Amino acid sequence: MNGSAQQSRRDFLRLGALAGAGSLLAACAAVAPGAAGDEGAPDAAATTISWWNPDVLDWQPAYIDMAAAFTDQNPDIQVEVQDVPEGGFAEKILAMIAGDTGPDVWVFYYATDFARRGFTEDITPMLEADAIQAEEMWFPICLERATYEGRMYSTPRDGVWGMVGYNASLFEEMGVPLPVEGWTIDDYLAACIALTDEEMGTWGTLISGPGTLLWDQAFCWNMGFEIVSENGRQVQGLLDTPTSIEAIQWVLDLEVEHGVAPSGAQSEALGPFAFGSGKVGMFQASGWNLVDLKEVPFEWDMVSVPIREGGESFAWGDSVQYYMWTGSQEKEASWELMKYISGVEGSQIAAEVGAWTPPTPQTWLNLGWDQDPVLSKFWQQAQLPTKVPNYLRTEFHWDCVHPQFAGIWTRYIENNERPLETLVQEAAAEAQSCLDKSYAAS
């Protein structure tokens, strides 16, 4: 498959990358009735709603085009699309809500239990009033990301699945067999070792570090790893099990024992899109970064995440969401917008712009993406079992869980502390204590 294949962009859920990209932007665009081609002034009597996003410049045309198409169909509603720098975006939203000036609708990726905070609108009655069958409209993972205690508090912006992307040209050049469906983690490691060559400056994989077991990939599910319970309250008894510790050791060894994955600094030296350098065998491919692959000068392809010998294959899926503020003075208009941008027609606009893969199965079928050489692989992933990503199960992940989990890598690699079992047990205990205190106080 050639690097000229189409579509989406960016690893939205890695905070560091987001902050760097988002800090370049701070744009606001008002999409008035007729804005797609009418130079006339906005109707002073039109209802105005604000729609915020924290995204990079490449994705702004998707928001603008969706808003323009919506206002063409709803000339009595004006939509102000505002791009706000990702750095501190969540804090800005909370501060504006506290000041009673929050946006009507915004884009984000809260943990599912964040709904208990009370400022994201319960849209279940709206869905029921419009007779929208959510289970038929959206992919299961998109619904799971929107649901808390049986109620929906958001609508999905996208439906995204992660796979292992690989440089087919590099595999062939180095005489390494191409990955195939059903391959195992032993096959994966063997390929990583064979592709790593110090003299050539090549690396087996970019898939390493704590994120390997948290986002963009199904290594966690396929290896039996868990970090926190589905209700977001329990870490001990999951992170510190023998199975989870074994998975952590396997990921650590990619860098420490086998030397097949570059460090952060080494990866940065390969450029802003390290896989595009042609010096890396494998990386995290998803519907958020396919636009990067469009530019690479070599043959590439994708394959499911490897499994344990005889184990079950899971998909890793996720969905960024649209939220409505409970304090919005224009809930009816805001709901009309959310229905449109999360629906078949609106999500197709974003897909055709090349922003992200849509949350609606019907849009995929309309576009023929279930048969597309590239995108059909994500379609196949959507048919596999998956779970809510384990870093999106508790609103206190970044405060309580992630620092302790990432600290295992720091202690093991940089501080050379051993044994791993003790490090994981201590991390689980600290994370659990923090979670208990945080939930008790909130």
mmCIF file with all atom_site columns, N, CA, C and O in Angstrom, residues 166-179 183 187-196 202 204 281-282:
data_model
loop_
_atom_site.group_PDB
_atom_site.id
_atom_site.type_symbol
_atom_site.label_atom_id
_atom_site.label_alt_id
_atom_site.label_comp_id
_atom_site.label_asym_id
_atom_site.label_entity_id
_atom_site.label_seq_id
_atom_site.pdbx_PDB_ins_code
_atom_site.Cartn_x
_atom_site.Cartn_y
_atom_site.Cartn_z
_atom_site.occupancy
_atom_site.B_iso_or_equiv
_atom_site.pdbx_formal_charge
_atom_site.auth_seq_id
_atom_site.auth_comp_id
_atom_site.auth_asym_id
_atom_site.auth_atom_id
_atom_site.pdbx_PDB_model_num
ATOM 1   N N  . TYR A 1 166 ? 3.003  -0.372  9.614  1.00 0.00 ? 166 TYR A N  1
ATOM 2   C CA . TYR A 1 166 ? 4.375  -0.828  9.381  1.00 0.00 ? 166 TYR A CA 1
ATOM 3   C C  . TYR A 1 166 ? 4.901  -0.374  8.022  1.00 0.00 ? 166 TYR A C  1
ATOM 4   O O  . TYR A 1 166 ? 4.151  -0.190  7.066  1.00 0.00 ? 166 TYR A O  1
ATOM 5   N N  . ASN A 1 167 ? 6.209  -0.177  7.995  1.00 0.00 ? 167 ASN A N  1
ATOM 6   C CA . ASN A 1 167 ? 6.928  0.248   6.805  1.00 0.00 ? 167 ASN A CA 1
ATOM 7   C C  . ASN A 1 167 ? 7.248  -0.992  5.973  1.00 0.00 ? 167 ASN A C  1
ATOM 8   O O  . ASN A 1 167 ? 8.253  -1.671  6.205  1.00 0.00 ? 167 ASN A O  1
ATOM 9   N N  . ALA A 1 168 ? 6.386  -1.297  5.013  1.00 0.00 ? 168 ALA A N  1
ATOM 10  C CA . ALA A 1 168 ? 6.559  -2.507  4.209  1.00 0.00 ? 168 ALA A CA 1
ATOM 11  C C  . ALA A 1 168 ? 7.866  -2.465  3.418  1.00 0.00 ? 168 ALA A C  1
ATOM 12  O O  . ALA A 1 168 ? 8.518  -3.498  3.220  1.00 0.00 ? 168 ALA A O  1
ATOM 13  N N  . SER A 1 169 ? 8.252  -1.266  2.984  1.00 0.00 ? 169 SER A N  1
ATOM 14  C CA . SER A 1 169 ? 9.499  -1.135  2.221  1.00 0.00 ? 169 SER A CA 1
ATOM 15  C C  . SER A 1 169 ? 10.699 -1.528  3.076  1.00 0.00 ? 169 SER A C  1
ATOM 16  O O  . SER A 1 169 ? 11.619 -2.218  2.604  1.00 0.00 ? 169 SER A O  1
ATOM 17  N N  . LEU A 1 170 ? 10.709 -1.083  4.340  1.00 0.00 ? 170 LEU A N  1
ATOM 18  C CA . LEU A 1 170 ? 11.828 -1.409  5.227  1.00 0.00 ? 170 LEU A CA 1
ATOM 19  C C  . LEU A 1 170 ? 11.835 -2.905  5.551  1.00 0.00 ? 170 LEU A C  1
ATOM 20  O O  . LEU A 1 170 ? 12.900 -3.536  5.595  1.00 0.00 ? 170 LEU A O  1
ATOM 21  N N  . PHE A 1 171 ? 10.668 -3.480  5.783  1.00 0.00 ? 171 PHE A N  1
ATOM 22  C CA . PHE A 1 171 ? 10.585 -4.916  6.028  1.00 0.00 ? 171 PHE A CA 1
ATOM 23  C C  . PHE A 1 171 ? 11.221 -5.681  4.861  1.00 0.00 ? 171 PHE A C  1
ATOM 24  O O  . PHE A 1 171 ? 12.037 -6.598  5.060  1.00 0.00 ? 171 PHE A O  1
ATOM 25  N N  . GLU A 1 172 ? 10.834 -5.316  3.644  1.00 0.00 ? 172 GLU A N  1
ATOM 26  C CA . GLU A 1 172 ? 11.322 -6.039  2.469  1.00 0.00 ? 172 GLU A CA 1
ATOM 27  C C  . GLU A 1 172 ? 12.814 -5.803  2.255  1.00 0.00 ? 172 GLU A C  1
ATOM 28  O O  . GLU A 1 172 ? 13.567 -6.720  1.905  1.00 0.00 ? 172 GLU A O  1
ATOM 29  N N  . GLU A 1 173 ? 13.259 -4.572  2.484  1.00 0.00 ? 173 GLU A N  1
ATOM 30  C CA . GLU A 1 173 ? 14.678 -4.254  2.312  1.00 0.00 ? 173 GLU A CA 1
ATOM 31  C C  . GLU A 1 173 ? 15.551 -5.074  3.243  1.00 0.00 ? 173 GLU A C  1
ATOM 32  O O  . GLU A 1 173 ? 16.646 -5.510  2.870  1.00 0.00 ? 173 GLU A O  1
ATOM 33  N N  . MET A 1 174 ? 15.057 -5.320  4.459  1.00 0.00 ? 174 MET A N  1
ATOM 34  C CA . MET A 1 174 ? 15.853 -6.028  5.458  1.00 0.00 ? 174 MET A CA 1
ATOM 35  C C  . MET A 1 174 ? 15.507 -7.511  5.529  1.00 0.00 ? 174 MET A C  1
ATOM 36  O O  . MET A 1 174 ? 15.990 -8.221  6.412  1.00 0.00 ? 174 MET A O  1
ATOM 37  N N  . GLY A 1 175 ? 14.672 -7.965  4.604  1.00 0.00 ? 175 GLY A N  1
ATOM 38  C CA . GLY A 1 175 ? 14.377 -9.391  4.529  1.00 0.00 ? 175 GLY A CA 1
ATOM 39  C C  . GLY A 1 175 ? 13.557 -9.924  5.690  1.00 0.00 ? 175 GLY A C  1
ATOM 40  O O  . GLY A 1 175 ? 13.687 -11.100 6.067  1.00 0.00 ? 175 GLY A O  1
ATOM 41  N N  . VAL A 1 176 ? 12.709 -9.072  6.245  1.00 0.00 ? 176 VAL A N  1
ATOM 42  C CA . VAL A 1 176 ? 11.870 -9.468  7.380  1.00 0.00 ? 176 VAL A CA 1
ATOM 43  C C  . VAL A 1 176 ? 10.469 -9.798  6.865  1.00 0.00 ? 176 VAL A C  1
ATOM 44  O O  . VAL A 1 176 ? 9.884  -8.995  6.128  1.00 0.00 ? 176 VAL A O  1
ATOM 45  N N  . PRO A 1 177 ? 9.911  -10.941 7.239  1.00 0.00 ? 177 PRO A N  1
ATOM 46  C CA . PRO A 1 177 ? 8.565  -11.286 6.782  1.00 0.00 ? 177 PRO A CA 1
ATOM 47  C C  . PRO A 1 177 ? 7.541  -10.230 7.201  1.00 0.00 ? 177 PRO A C  1
ATOM 48  O O  . PRO A 1 177 ? 7.590  -9.721  8.326  1.00 0.00 ? 177 PRO A O  1
ATOM 49  N N  . LEU A 1 178 ? 6.626  -9.905  6.297  1.00 0.00 ? 178 LEU A N  1
ATOM 50  C CA . LEU A 1 178 ? 5.594  -8.920  6.603  1.00 0.00 ? 178 LEU A CA 1
ATOM 51  C C  . LEU A 1 178 ? 4.629  -9.479  7.655  1.00 0.00 ? 178 LEU A C  1
ATOM 52  O O  . LEU A 1 178 ? 4.339  -10.676 7.663  1.00 0.00 ? 178 LEU A O  1
ATOM 53  N N  . PRO A 1 179 ? 4.135  -8.618  8.539  1.00 0.00 ? 179 PRO A N  1
ATOM 54  C CA . PRO A 1 179 ? 3.165  -9.074  9.534  1.00 0.00 ? 179 PRO A CA 1
ATOM 55  C C  . PRO A 1 179 ? 1.896  -9.593  8.871  1.00 0.00 ? 179 PRO A C  1
ATOM 56  O O  . PRO A 1 179 ? 1.489  -9.103  7.805  1.00 0.00 ? 179 PRO A O  1
ATOM 57  N N  . TRP A 1 183 ? -0.823 -12.758 14.025 1.00 0.00 ? 183 TRP A N  1
ATOM 58  C CA . TRP A 1 183 ? 0.548  -12.883 14.507 1.00 0.00 ? 183 TRP A CA 1
ATOM 59  C C  . TRP A 1 183 ? 0.598  -12.716 16.012 1.00 0.00 ? 183 TRP A C  1
ATOM 60  O O  . TRP A 1 183 ? -0.334 -12.199 16.638 1.00 0.00 ? 183 TRP A O  1
ATOM 61  N N  . ASP A 1 187 ? 6.168  -12.997 17.471 1.00 0.00 ? 187 ASP A N  1
ATOM 62  C CA . ASP A 1 187 ? 6.431  -12.592 16.083 1.00 0.00 ? 187 ASP A CA 1
ATOM 63  C C  . ASP A 1 187 ? 6.780  -11.104 16.015 1.00 0.00 ? 187 ASP A C  1
ATOM 64  O O  . ASP A 1 187 ? 7.690  -10.695 15.281 1.00 0.00 ? 187 ASP A O  1
ATOM 65  N N  . TYR A 1 188 ? 6.034  -10.320 16.771 1.00 0.00 ? 188 TYR A N  1
ATOM 66  C CA . TYR A 1 188 ? 6.252  -8.872  16.799 1.00 0.00 ? 188 TYR A CA 1
ATOM 67  C C  . TYR A 1 188 ? 7.661  -8.553  17.296 1.00 0.00 ? 188 TYR A C  1
ATOM 68  O O  . TYR A 1 188 ? 8.391  -7.756  16.680 1.00 0.00 ? 188 TYR A O  1
ATOM 69  N N  . LEU A 1 189 ? 8.062  -9.176  18.399 1.00 0.00 ? 189 LEU A N  1
ATOM 70  C CA . LEU A 1 189 ? 9.388  -8.923  18.956 1.00 0.00 ? 189 LEU A CA 1
ATOM 71  C C  . LEU A 1 189 ? 10.479 -9.353  17.986 1.00 0.00 ? 189 LEU A C  1
ATOM 72  O O  . LEU A 1 189 ? 11.476 -8.632  17.805 1.00 0.00 ? 189 LEU A O  1
ATOM 73  N N  . ALA A 1 190 ? 10.298 -10.492 17.346 1.00 0.00 ? 190 ALA A N  1
ATOM 74  C CA . ALA A 1 190 ? 11.293 -10.956 16.385 1.00 0.00 ? 190 ALA A CA 1
ATOM 75  C C  . ALA A 1 190 ? 11.456 -9.966  15.239 1.00 0.00 ? 190 ALA A C  1
ATOM 76  O O  . ALA A 1 190 ? 12.576 -9.688  14.786 1.00 0.00 ? 190 ALA A O  1
ATOM 77  N N  . ALA A 1 191 ? 10.339 -9.404  14.771 1.00 0.00 ? 191 ALA A N  1
ATOM 78  C CA . ALA A 1 191 ? 10.407 -8.408  13.700 1.00 0.00 ? 191 ALA A CA 1
ATOM 79  C C  . ALA A 1 191 ? 11.117 -7.153  14.180 1.00 0.00 ? 191 ALA A C  1
ATOM 80  O O  . ALA A 1 191 ? 11.945 -6.572  13.457 1.00 0.00 ? 191 ALA A O  1
ATOM 81  N N  . CYS A 1 192 ? 10.811 -6.724  15.402 1.00 0.00 ? 192 CYS A N  1
ATOM 82  C CA . CYS A 1 192 ? 11.464 -5.528  15.960 1.00 0.00 ? 192 CYS A CA 1
ATOM 83  C C  . CYS A 1 192 ? 12.978 -5.705  16.015 1.00 0.00 ? 192 CYS A C  1
ATOM 84  O O  . CYS A 1 192 ? 13.751 -4.799  15.645 1.00 0.00 ? 192 CYS A O  1
ATOM 85  N N  . ILE A 1 193 ? 13.418 -6.862  16.481 1.00 0.00 ? 193 ILE A N  1
ATOM 86  C CA . ILE A 1 193 ? 14.849 -7.129  16.591 1.00 0.00 ? 193 ILE A CA 1
ATOM 87  C C  . ILE A 1 193 ? 15.505 -7.146  15.217 1.00 0.00 ? 193 ILE A C  1
ATOM 88  O O  . ILE A 1 193 ? 16.584 -6.568  15.011 1.00 0.00 ? 193 ILE A O  1
ATOM 89  N N  . ALA A 1 194 ? 14.855 -7.793  14.253 1.00 0.00 ? 194 ALA A N  1
ATOM 90  C CA . ALA A 1 194 ? 15.426 -7.905  12.916 1.00 0.00 ? 194 ALA A CA 1
ATOM 91  C C  . ALA A 1 194 ? 15.501 -6.558  12.200 1.00 0.00 ? 194 ALA A C  1
ATOM 92  O O  . ALA A 1 194 ? 16.377 -6.346  11.346 1.00 0.00 ? 194 ALA A O  1
ATOM 93  N N  . LEU A 1 195 ? 14.601 -5.646  12.530 1.00 0.00 ? 195 LEU A N  1
ATOM 94  C CA . LEU A 1 195 ? 14.550 -4.339  11.865 1.00 0.00 ? 195 LEU A CA 1
ATOM 95  C C  . LEU A 1 195 ? 15.483 -3.311  12.496 1.00 0.00 ? 195 LEU A C  1
ATOM 96  O O  . LEU A 1 195 ? 15.728 -2.254  11.910 1.00 0.00 ? 195 LEU A O  1
ATOM 97  N N  . THR A 1 196 ? 15.981 -3.582  13.672 1.00 0.00 ? 196 THR A N  1
ATOM 98  C CA . THR A 1 196 ? 16.834 -2.634  14.389 1.00 0.00 ? 196 THR A CA 1
ATOM 99  C C  . THR A 1 196 ? 18.280 -2.822  13.964 1.00 0.00 ? 196 THR A C  1
ATOM 100 O O  . THR A 1 196 ? 18.852 -3.907  14.087 1.00 0.00 ? 196 THR A O  1
ATOM 101 N N  . THR A 1 202 ? 18.257 2.316   12.003 1.00 0.00 ? 202 THR A N  1
ATOM 102 C CA . THR A 1 202 ? 16.855 1.904   11.976 1.00 0.00 ? 202 THR A CA 1
ATOM 103 C C  . THR A 1 202 ? 16.409 1.335   13.318 1.00 0.00 ? 202 THR A C  1
ATOM 104 O O  . THR A 1 202 ? 17.216 0.784   14.069 1.00 0.00 ? 202 THR A O  1
ATOM 105 N N  . GLY A 1 204 ? 13.103 -0.879  15.343 1.00 0.00 ? 204 GLY A N  1
ATOM 106 C CA . GLY A 1 204 ? 12.019 -1.818  15.120 1.00 0.00 ? 204 GLY A CA 1
ATOM 107 C C  . GLY A 1 204 ? 10.650 -1.204  15.287 1.00 0.00 ? 204 GLY A C  1
ATOM 108 O O  . GLY A 1 204 ? 9.733  -1.473  14.507 1.00 0.00 ? 204 GLY A O  1
ATOM 109 N N  . GLY A 1 281 ? 10.334 0.639   11.782 1.00 0.00 ? 281 GLY A N  1
ATOM 110 C CA . GLY A 1 281 ? 9.547  -0.448  11.230 1.00 0.00 ? 281 GLY A CA 1
ATOM 111 C C  . GLY A 1 281 ? 8.067  -0.355  11.507 1.00 0.00 ? 281 GLY A C  1
ATOM 112 O O  . GLY A 1 281 ? 7.243  -0.571  10.622 1.00 0.00 ? 281 GLY A O  1
ATOM 113 N N  . MET A 1 282 ? 7.706  0.002   12.775 1.00 0.00 ? 282 MET A N  1
ATOM 114 C CA . MET A 1 282 ? 6.292  -0.031  13.164 1.00 0.00 ? 282 MET A CA 1
ATOM 115 C C  . MET A 1 282 ? 5.945  1.138   14.070 1.00 0.00 ? 282 MET A C  1
ATOM 116 O O  . MET A 1 282 ? 6.804  1.665   14.780 1.00 0.00 ? 282 MET A O  1
#
